Amino acid sequence: MTKLLAMVPFVGILVGVVWFNQATPIILGLPLVLGWLVLCTVASSAVLAVIYLIDPANRSDRASRR
Amino acid sequence: MNAAFPIVLGAVVFTLLLGIRAARGKDMKLEQWTVGGRSFKTAFVFVLMAGEIYTTFTFLGASGFAYGKGAPAYYILCYFPLAYILSYWLLPAVWRYARQHQLISQPDFYARKYDSRALGLLVAVVGIVALIPYLVLQLKGLGIIMATASYGLISPTVAVWLGAAVISLYVVTSGVHGSAWTAIVKDTMIFGVVAFLGIYLPLHYFGGFGAMFEAVAAAKQGFLTLPAQGQSIAWFDSTVLLTALGFYMWPHSFTSIYTSRDEGTFRRNAVISPLYGLLLLFVMFVGFAATLRVPGLSGGDVDLSLFRLSIESFDPWFVGVIGATGVLTALVPGSMILMTAAMMLANNIYRGLRPATPDADVARLAKLLVPVVALVAVYFTLNGGDTIVALLLMGYSFVTQLFPALVASFLKREVVTKQGAFAGILVGVATVAATTLANATIGTMFPSLPPAVRDLNTGIVALGLNVLTMLVVSLVTRRQTALQPAE
């Protein structure tokens, strides 16, 4: 499950760029392809945050930090 | 003399003092000097590892790449999120093993994991050969930044000597502690400066980001999308993937992993680092703004686009602040590279050949080697010809060849033998050297292949041959070991 989630940004960047390789429309001030890649970068953080929360390795870690 | 000069010079002096002061209250034994006694908390580990993104190469190179090539520069934005995803699992595993076996360098890891001194030596040689040109690149960048930001008052030659002297002094005194403290200052400054430039310049000159990109698209056809040939999507994908795999394979980044106090640090850093790296987007904005405002730079001069536009836009004192930031982006990574190269020479080459050498002697030798390595780098910076350029191009591809053997070492079954790992790295590195020196690409080697394959980064071929060799040699050597009667 976590490994599958981790694949999302890889697919988004490496495969997504094939569909979104165009300059227009400009979204949020960025050419489409650049906007897509920025979105994938933000998604990487989001995906890692979810993985972090469901990863049992971090439970004891957080408990010991309290 | 103008306002920029004292600010740039002040940054150099400040870095030196802070770097030296970092040693206070620490007994600089080998483990303390190289990996901070494995005691660093999240913030230090964060700036040592995430801060590695912001070197002179990214400060000058990312804006220069966007200025000169346009869309292919997007790759700079894409490799690090993928590298951080890998890091979530990779770094804690590396850290645990290194701590358990009290390792202090990257070659130590391979030597211990595969139980092979020869493999340790090979990894050390590959690392040093990749690191020296990387140090040269930082010094070259430093020379350019100081000369430009001081409006020519400091010559590049003086700047290079000054920079090398400063990092040698604080590396010898404080080791990784000096790099960590100065990295905090560096990352704070670059965050402020880059965010300001990347927002202010497009708004000031074009009225907004969208307006700037529309102006760029109108002036330069196809500049904002990946081209159909050359630096195409195939090039982009293969380069992003290769760079992501090689990200933590740099010997100084690998050693930074060991400095952490606990393994949860890496997982927490992985979550926020992609957002932190997004700052590179703003560096690229500067490059795109410069294509229209200060056109005409070509060749190596494209790397000056950020400074040219800044000089045109701001008062000298602010150019001094940008210059001071640039100076830090050269000095801090330079200090880590310098320490790691000297340490690997002493710990893995010298001690690799004379295993009985005690820690104290290795520490003394490493500190003696710091100014020696710095002098070699200064020599290449001031006299380097085509060789050093070729080595630079190879550096990243070299260290990426260490990745397959690292991953294989964590497999539950022993799939790869020490002979397999050794042969794989050797073949990978040889392939990189051969293709770079011959200036060959997949397109020139196999012109009949379809364009999508021809544009692939040549590093893919080296990595493929590396893995293939690794597996075949492992298969052969494992069968031989199995046939031998147990003693």
XYZ file of C-alpha atoms in Angstrom:
553
model
C 0.000 0.000 0.000
C 2.693 2.502 0.994
C 4.912 1.390 -1.891
C 1.995 1.858 -4.286
C 1.407 5.331 -2.905
C 5.109 6.119 -3.304
C 4.851 5.291 -7.016
C 2.332 8.086 -7.638
C 4.837 10.987 -7.942
C 7.131 8.845 -10.130
C 4.279 8.126 -12.540
C 3.074 11.731 -12.324
C 6.442 13.199 -13.263
C 7.857 10.604 -15.659
C 4.640 9.600 -17.468
C 2.470 12.665 -16.866
C 4.931 14.909 -18.676
C 4.028 13.101 -21.937
C 0.441 14.416 -21.751
C 1.108 17.807 -20.277
C 4.055 18.933 -22.398
C 2.475 22.185 -23.573
C 2.939 25.849 -22.659
C -0.739 26.804 -22.606
C -3.027 27.259 -20.832
C -1.187 29.185 -18.152
C -2.351 27.877 -14.776
C -1.505 29.722 -11.552
C 0.920 31.818 -13.555
C 2.825 28.815 -14.897
C 2.946 27.147 -18.328
C 0.879 23.924 -18.198
C 3.836 21.521 -18.137
C 5.674 23.446 -15.407
C 2.467 23.765 -13.379
C 1.972 20.001 -13.626
C 5.521 19.291 -12.419
C 5.116 21.713 -9.511
C 1.866 19.957 -8.608
C 3.716 16.612 -8.633
C 6.373 18.036 -6.289
C 3.730 19.222 -3.843
C 2.021 15.816 -4.203
C 5.320 14.137 -3.237
C 5.247 15.915 0.102
C 1.575 15.002 0.585
C 2.196 11.351 -0.297
C 5.153 11.191 2.104
C 3.061 12.787 4.852
C 0.411 10.063 4.454
C 3.074 7.346 4.400
C 4.615 8.864 7.525
C 1.296 8.793 9.352
C 0.431 5.178 8.528
C 4.000 3.845 8.975
C 4.129 1.920 12.284
C 7.863 2.752 12.524
C 6.958 6.315 13.471
C 4.576 5.422 16.335
C 7.263 4.477 18.841
C 9.337 7.341 17.452
C 6.672 9.933 18.220
C 5.845 8.373 21.553
C 9.476 8.631 22.626
C 9.610 12.275 21.595
C 6.750 13.263 23.849
C 34.977 50.885 -3.680
C 31.220 50.486 -3.389
C 28.729 49.113 -0.871
C 28.788 45.577 -2.308
C 32.477 44.938 -1.632
C 32.464 45.088 2.207
C 29.296 42.965 2.372
C 30.795 40.190 0.234
C 34.077 40.290 2.131
C 32.181 40.396 5.440
C 30.378 37.165 4.474
C 33.713 35.431 3.932
C 35.110 36.588 7.293
C 31.871 35.717 9.096
C 31.838 32.214 7.574
C 35.424 31.677 8.695
C 34.757 32.787 12.276
C 31.516 30.811 12.581
C 33.162 27.735 11.077
C 36.059 27.870 13.520
C 33.835 28.628 16.507
C 31.776 25.493 15.728
C 34.549 23.367 17.254
C 34.127 24.950 20.711
C 33.706 22.464 23.517
C 34.223 19.479 21.217
C 37.081 17.031 21.383
C 37.856 16.688 17.666
C 38.552 12.968 17.540
C 37.964 11.125 14.262
C 34.286 10.280 14.818
C 33.513 13.809 16.077
C 35.372 15.471 13.196
C 33.816 13.373 10.392
C 30.285 12.543 11.558
C 29.729 14.894 14.520
C 29.789 12.037 16.996
C 26.436 10.853 15.483
C 24.710 13.458 17.648
C 23.078 15.926 15.201
C 19.425 16.783 15.649
C 16.832 17.349 12.918
C 17.798 20.935 11.975
C 21.493 20.171 11.407
C 20.767 16.982 9.486
C 18.185 18.874 7.446
C 20.546 21.639 6.328
C 23.389 19.202 5.711
C 21.219 17.020 3.479
C 18.464 19.207 2.031
C 20.815 22.181 1.877
C 22.968 20.165 -0.460
C 20.466 21.133 -3.181
C 21.539 24.755 -2.981
C 25.115 24.826 -4.212
C 26.642 27.316 -6.657
C 25.519 24.943 -9.349
C 21.867 25.433 -8.524
C 22.148 29.133 -7.643
C 23.955 30.064 -10.859
C 23.306 26.889 -12.862
C 19.525 26.577 -12.476
C 18.946 30.186 -13.510
C 21.544 29.836 -16.268
C 19.961 26.604 -17.537
C 16.504 28.212 -17.671
C 18.040 31.273 -19.345
C 19.927 29.281 -21.983
C 17.734 26.237 -22.621
C 14.263 26.947 -21.257
C 12.053 23.928 -20.516
C 14.786 21.251 -20.123
C 15.715 23.128 -16.909
C 12.484 21.776 -15.397
C 14.370 18.542 -14.693
C 16.189 20.349 -11.858
C 12.822 20.686 -10.136
C 11.858 17.043 -10.569
C 14.676 14.804 -9.422
C 14.776 15.743 -5.756
C 11.139 14.894 -4.833
C 11.772 11.433 -6.266
C 15.090 11.205 -4.412
C 13.326 12.107 -1.152
C 10.726 9.379 -1.669
C 13.544 6.837 -2.017
C 15.271 8.388 0.995
C 12.321 7.600 3.256
C 13.302 3.912 3.240
C 16.940 4.057 2.133
C 18.413 6.516 4.645
C 17.170 4.917 7.892
C 18.520 1.560 6.692
C 21.936 3.040 5.852
C 22.030 4.944 9.167
C 21.193 1.858 11.250
C 23.927 -0.218 9.656
C 26.514 2.575 9.891
C 25.765 3.166 13.553
C 25.840 -0.510 14.416
C 29.287 -0.886 12.838
C 30.650 2.571 13.753
C 31.291 3.516 10.111
C 32.520 6.995 9.183
C 32.618 6.979 5.387
C 30.817 5.703 2.308
C 33.594 3.239 1.296
C 33.436 1.860 4.883
C 29.823 0.927 4.191
C 30.549 -1.083 1.051
C 33.684 -2.660 2.539
C 31.808 -3.833 5.636
C 28.546 -4.835 3.994
C 30.246 -6.964 1.344
C 33.164 -7.885 3.606
C 35.666 -6.758 0.955
C 38.595 -4.357 1.370
C 39.050 -4.247 -2.401
C 35.475 -2.999 -2.845
C 36.107 -0.312 -0.208
C 39.179 0.874 -2.120
C 37.280 0.969 -5.416
C 34.403 2.973 -3.920
C 36.909 5.379 -2.342
C 38.720 5.938 -5.642
C 35.436 6.478 -7.551
C 34.281 8.918 -4.856
C 37.485 10.956 -4.788
C 37.673 11.148 -8.581
C 34.090 12.475 -8.599
C 34.594 14.865 -5.663
C 37.676 16.802 -6.782
C 36.020 18.245 -9.928
C 32.938 19.037 -7.816
C 35.155 21.052 -5.469
C 36.716 22.770 -8.477
C 33.219 23.680 -9.666
C 32.437 25.321 -6.300
C 35.695 27.302 -6.369
C 35.104 28.377 -9.975
C 31.626 29.550 -8.986
C 33.064 31.376 -5.997
C 35.550 33.217 -8.217
C 32.805 34.320 -10.601
C 30.452 35.402 -7.801
C 33.019 37.408 -5.858
C 34.420 39.104 -8.963
C 30.948 40.009 -10.242
C 29.395 41.056 -6.928
C 32.420 43.172 -5.960
C 32.095 44.911 -9.365
C 35.581 43.629 -10.279
C 37.383 44.786 -7.124
C 38.330 41.196 -6.263
C 39.804 39.186 -9.130
C 38.551 35.595 -9.575
C 42.073 34.308 -8.821
C 42.240 36.118 -5.471
C 38.719 34.918 -4.644
C 39.611 31.285 -5.360
C 42.718 31.429 -3.114
C 40.779 33.207 -0.382
C 37.895 30.714 -0.504
C 40.207 27.690 -0.459
C 42.110 29.116 2.530
C 38.911 29.847 4.467
C 37.368 26.399 4.029
C 40.695 24.654 4.723
C 41.026 26.521 8.014
C 37.599 25.749 9.344
C 37.477 22.197 8.007
C 40.728 21.369 9.824
C 39.475 22.983 13.050
C 35.830 21.927 13.119
C 35.214 19.209 10.509
C 31.521 18.577 9.892
C 30.537 20.893 12.785
C 31.858 23.870 10.782
C 29.868 22.810 7.704
C 26.674 22.350 9.745
C 26.782 25.774 11.446
C 27.624 27.640 8.245
C 24.950 25.640 6.395
C 22.286 27.040 8.745
C 23.297 30.590 7.772
C 23.576 29.681 4.108
C 20.109 28.143 3.885
C 18.461 30.991 5.778
C 20.043 33.565 3.465
C 19.359 31.722 0.240
C 15.749 31.153 1.204
C 15.198 34.874 1.708
C 17.197 36.062 -1.297
C 15.825 33.556 -3.817
C 12.201 33.939 -2.735
C 12.554 37.716 -3.000
C 14.260 37.688 -6.424
C 11.894 35.085 -7.862
C 8.819 37.054 -6.832
C 10.056 40.618 -7.241
C 11.701 40.401 -10.673
C 8.738 38.890 -12.605
C 6.314 41.303 -10.889
C 8.547 44.327 -11.419
C 9.373 43.743 -15.064
C 6.287 41.938 -16.337
C 3.523 42.584 -13.819
C 3.102 38.901 -12.923
C 4.236 35.329 -13.489
C 1.634 34.544 -16.144
C 2.476 37.761 -17.992
C 6.177 36.907 -17.880
C 5.648 33.414 -19.331
C 3.338 34.804 -22.017
C 6.049 37.293 -22.978
C 8.684 34.540 -23.052
C 6.422 32.272 -25.150
C 5.760 35.103 -27.598
C 9.451 35.980 -27.940
C 10.825 32.447 -28.107
C 8.826 29.763 -29.924
C 8.753 26.434 -28.063
C 10.992 27.687 -25.235
C 8.604 26.592 -22.474
C 7.982 22.996 -23.562
C 10.319 20.041 -23.991
C 11.433 19.795 -27.643
C 10.572 16.808 -29.868
C 14.258 15.949 -30.303
C 17.440 16.422 -28.323
C 16.502 17.326 -24.764
C 13.153 15.644 -25.355
C 10.809 13.796 -23.016
C 13.012 10.683 -23.297
C 16.025 12.752 -22.222
C 14.020 14.379 -19.450
C 12.714 11.111 -17.978
C 16.055 9.312 -18.090
C 17.906 12.313 -16.623
C 15.399 12.815 -13.805
C 15.569 9.126 -12.907
C 19.377 8.907 -13.022
C 19.822 12.078 -10.996
C 17.307 10.918 -8.388
C 19.174 7.616 -7.970
C 22.538 9.375 -7.714
C 21.360 12.067 -5.286
C 22.532 10.376 -2.062
C 25.436 8.585 -3.682
C 27.738 11.608 -3.387
C 30.276 10.639 -0.720
C 29.705 13.821 1.303
C 25.886 13.408 1.257
C 26.248 9.754 2.210
C 28.495 10.680 5.153
C 25.954 13.291 6.317
C 23.521 10.417 6.898
C 25.819 9.173 9.678
C 25.698 12.472 11.601
C 22.076 11.968 12.692
C 21.158 11.128 16.272
C 18.132 9.011 15.307
C 16.533 7.495 12.223
C 13.145 9.215 12.527
C 14.887 12.428 11.411
C 15.178 11.077 7.871
C 11.490 10.213 7.611
C 10.438 13.622 8.943
C 12.868 15.418 6.619
C 11.594 13.406 3.645
C 8.080 14.759 4.193
C 8.998 18.474 4.156
C 12.002 18.432 1.808
C 10.101 18.350 -1.520
C 8.352 21.600 -0.522
C 11.673 23.091 0.532
C 13.218 22.194 -2.819
C 10.371 23.960 -4.588
C 12.395 27.126 -3.955
C 14.337 26.180 -7.074
C 11.253 27.229 -9.026
C 12.003 30.798 -7.990
C 15.611 30.482 -9.170
C 14.216 29.453 -12.548
C 11.853 32.456 -12.602
C 14.947 34.656 -12.382
C 16.443 32.842 -15.375
C 13.251 33.285 -17.425
C 13.041 36.974 -16.514
C 16.671 37.380 -17.561
C 16.110 35.849 -21.031
C 14.084 38.909 -21.958
C 15.797 41.576 -19.811
C 19.492 40.757 -20.329
C 19.571 38.729 -23.568
C 22.726 37.843 -25.470
C 24.721 35.846 -22.918
C 26.041 32.629 -24.431
C 28.280 29.656 -23.599
C 29.430 29.595 -19.971
C 28.274 33.185 -19.490
C 24.631 32.073 -19.153
C 25.469 31.224 -15.542
C 25.937 34.955 -14.955
C 22.345 35.750 -15.941
C 21.156 36.016 -12.309
C 23.882 38.503 -11.429
C 23.596 40.531 -14.639
C 19.898 41.021 -14.058
C 20.467 41.814 -10.372
C 23.111 44.437 -11.142
C 20.715 46.021 -13.599
C 17.844 45.980 -11.101
C 19.278 46.791 -7.661
C 21.557 49.108 -5.692
C 25.104 47.876 -5.053
C 24.417 47.048 -1.396
C 21.726 44.547 -2.372
C 23.935 43.056 -5.085
C 26.401 42.622 -2.214
C 23.798 40.676 -0.228
C 23.112 38.416 -3.223
C 26.877 38.007 -3.663
C 27.305 37.135 0.015
C 24.627 34.450 -0.371
C 26.377 33.145 -3.464
C 29.664 33.019 -1.572
C 28.034 30.829 1.089
C 26.557 28.479 -1.534
C 30.128 27.872 -2.696
C 31.913 27.713 0.654
C 29.543 25.417 2.589
C 29.274 22.545 0.084
C 32.967 23.140 -0.705
C 33.848 22.537 2.937
C 31.881 19.271 3.060
C 33.464 18.032 -0.153
C 36.940 18.992 1.056
C 36.541 17.204 4.382
C 35.085 14.078 2.790
C 37.799 13.825 0.138
C 40.619 14.246 2.696
C 38.931 11.818 5.093
C 38.473 9.135 2.406
C 42.117 9.462 1.359
C 43.247 8.894 4.949
C 40.570 6.476 6.163
C 39.957 4.369 3.077
C 42.978 4.647 0.799
C 45.762 4.847 3.434
C 44.053 2.700 6.075
C 42.609 0.488 3.339
C 46.188 -0.447 2.463
C 47.426 -0.507 6.094
C 44.452 -1.789 8.126
C 46.351 -1.625 11.437
C 46.417 2.225 11.469
C 44.703 3.557 14.631
C 41.939 6.207 14.554
C 44.188 8.952 15.948
C 46.674 8.572 13.090
C 43.883 8.581 10.490
C 42.475 11.803 12.000
C 45.910 13.472 11.978
C 46.573 12.417 8.377
C 43.111 13.524 7.206
C 43.619 17.002 8.676
C 47.067 17.232 7.048
C 45.512 16.254 3.713
C 42.838 18.991 3.839
C 45.155 21.802 2.614
C 46.746 19.402 0.123
C 43.389 18.544 -1.471
C 42.486 22.258 -1.426
C 45.721 23.108 -3.274
C 45.045 20.462 -5.914
C 41.544 21.918 -6.407
C 42.923 25.472 -6.640
C 45.441 24.286 -9.236
C 42.708 22.748 -11.391
C 40.452 25.770 -10.901
C 43.106 28.182 -12.161
C 44.730 25.958 -14.807
C 42.033 23.411 -15.578
C 41.570 22.689 -19.242
C 39.247 20.289 -20.982
C 40.088 17.372 -18.705
C 38.438 18.933 -15.717
C 35.328 19.781 -17.731
C 35.087 16.162 -18.825
C 35.513 14.987 -15.228
C 32.752 17.333 -14.125
C 30.338 15.865 -16.615
C 31.283 12.410 -15.390
C 31.041 13.085 -11.648
C 27.317 12.569 -11.207
C 27.253 9.538 -13.499
C 30.226 8.068 -11.594
C 28.589 8.168 -8.172
C 25.278 6.902 -9.604
C 27.104 3.661 -10.462
C 27.350 2.975 -6.707
C 23.545 2.790 -6.382
C 22.788 -0.777 -7.610
C 25.325 -2.379 -5.250
C 23.901 -0.372 -2.335
C 20.329 -1.518 -2.974
C 21.455 -5.100 -3.590
C 23.214 -5.137 -0.222
C 19.871 -4.675 1.522
C 18.135 -7.617 -0.196
C 17.077 -10.354 2.195
C 18.765 -13.084 0.146
C 22.372 -12.633 -0.876
C 21.773 -12.076 -4.584
C 24.924 -10.070 -5.272
C 28.400 -11.227 -4.251
C 31.348 -8.941 -3.494
C 32.890 -9.869 -6.840
C 29.602 -9.007 -8.539
C 29.392 -5.606 -6.827
C 33.029 -4.832 -7.670
C 32.719 -5.828 -11.332
C 29.418 -3.963 -11.757
C 30.786 -0.670 -10.423
C 33.972 -1.054 -12.473
C 32.083 -1.697 -15.732
C 29.624 1.150 -15.016
C 32.380 3.662 -14.310
C 34.411 2.526 -17.331
C 31.355 2.927 -19.568
C 30.723 6.451 -18.265
C 34.377 7.392 -18.828
C 34.482 5.896 -22.327
C 31.247 7.497 -23.533
C 32.044 10.917 -22.006
C 35.597 11.055 -23.357
C 34.453 9.928 -26.808
C 31.603 12.452 -26.555
C 29.307 9.622 -27.588
C 25.548 9.542 -27.127
C 23.171 6.682 -27.779
C 22.256 8.552 -30.959
C 25.824 8.580 -32.291
C 26.433 4.955 -31.295
C 23.186 3.584 -32.732
C 21.879 6.109 -35.272
C 19.207 3.728 -36.565
C 17.280 3.589 -33.278
C 14.038 5.562 -32.941
C 14.453 9.143 -31.633
C 12.927 8.338 -28.234
C 15.743 5.856 -27.564
C 18.499 7.992 -29.104
C 17.744 10.876 -26.721
C 18.073 8.751 -23.572
C 20.735 9.921 -21.151
C 23.908 7.904 -21.812
C 24.120 7.186 -18.079
C 21.246 4.702 -18.551
C 23.520 2.524 -20.701
C 26.255 2.559 -18.051
C 23.774 1.729 -15.299
C 22.266 -1.094 -17.376
C 25.678 -2.648 -18.096
C 26.549 -2.200 -14.420
C 23.499 -4.159 -13.227
C 23.938 -6.836 -15.893
C 27.610 -7.380 -14.997
C 26.767 -7.373 -11.295
C 24.172 -10.126 -11.718
C 26.175 -12.315 -14.120
C 29.398 -12.158 -12.061
C 27.408 -12.822 -8.885
C 25.793 -15.872 -10.448
C 29.162 -17.277 -11.528
C 30.982 -16.559 -8.267
C 28.147 -17.851 -6.107
C 28.039 -21.139 -8.015
C 31.805 -21.528 -7.584
C 31.551 -20.905 -3.851
C 28.709 -23.412 -3.641
C 30.778 -26.070 -5.445
C 33.742 -25.688 -3.115
C 33.607 -28.100 -0.186
C 32.928 -26.422 3.123
C 36.054 -26.069 5.266
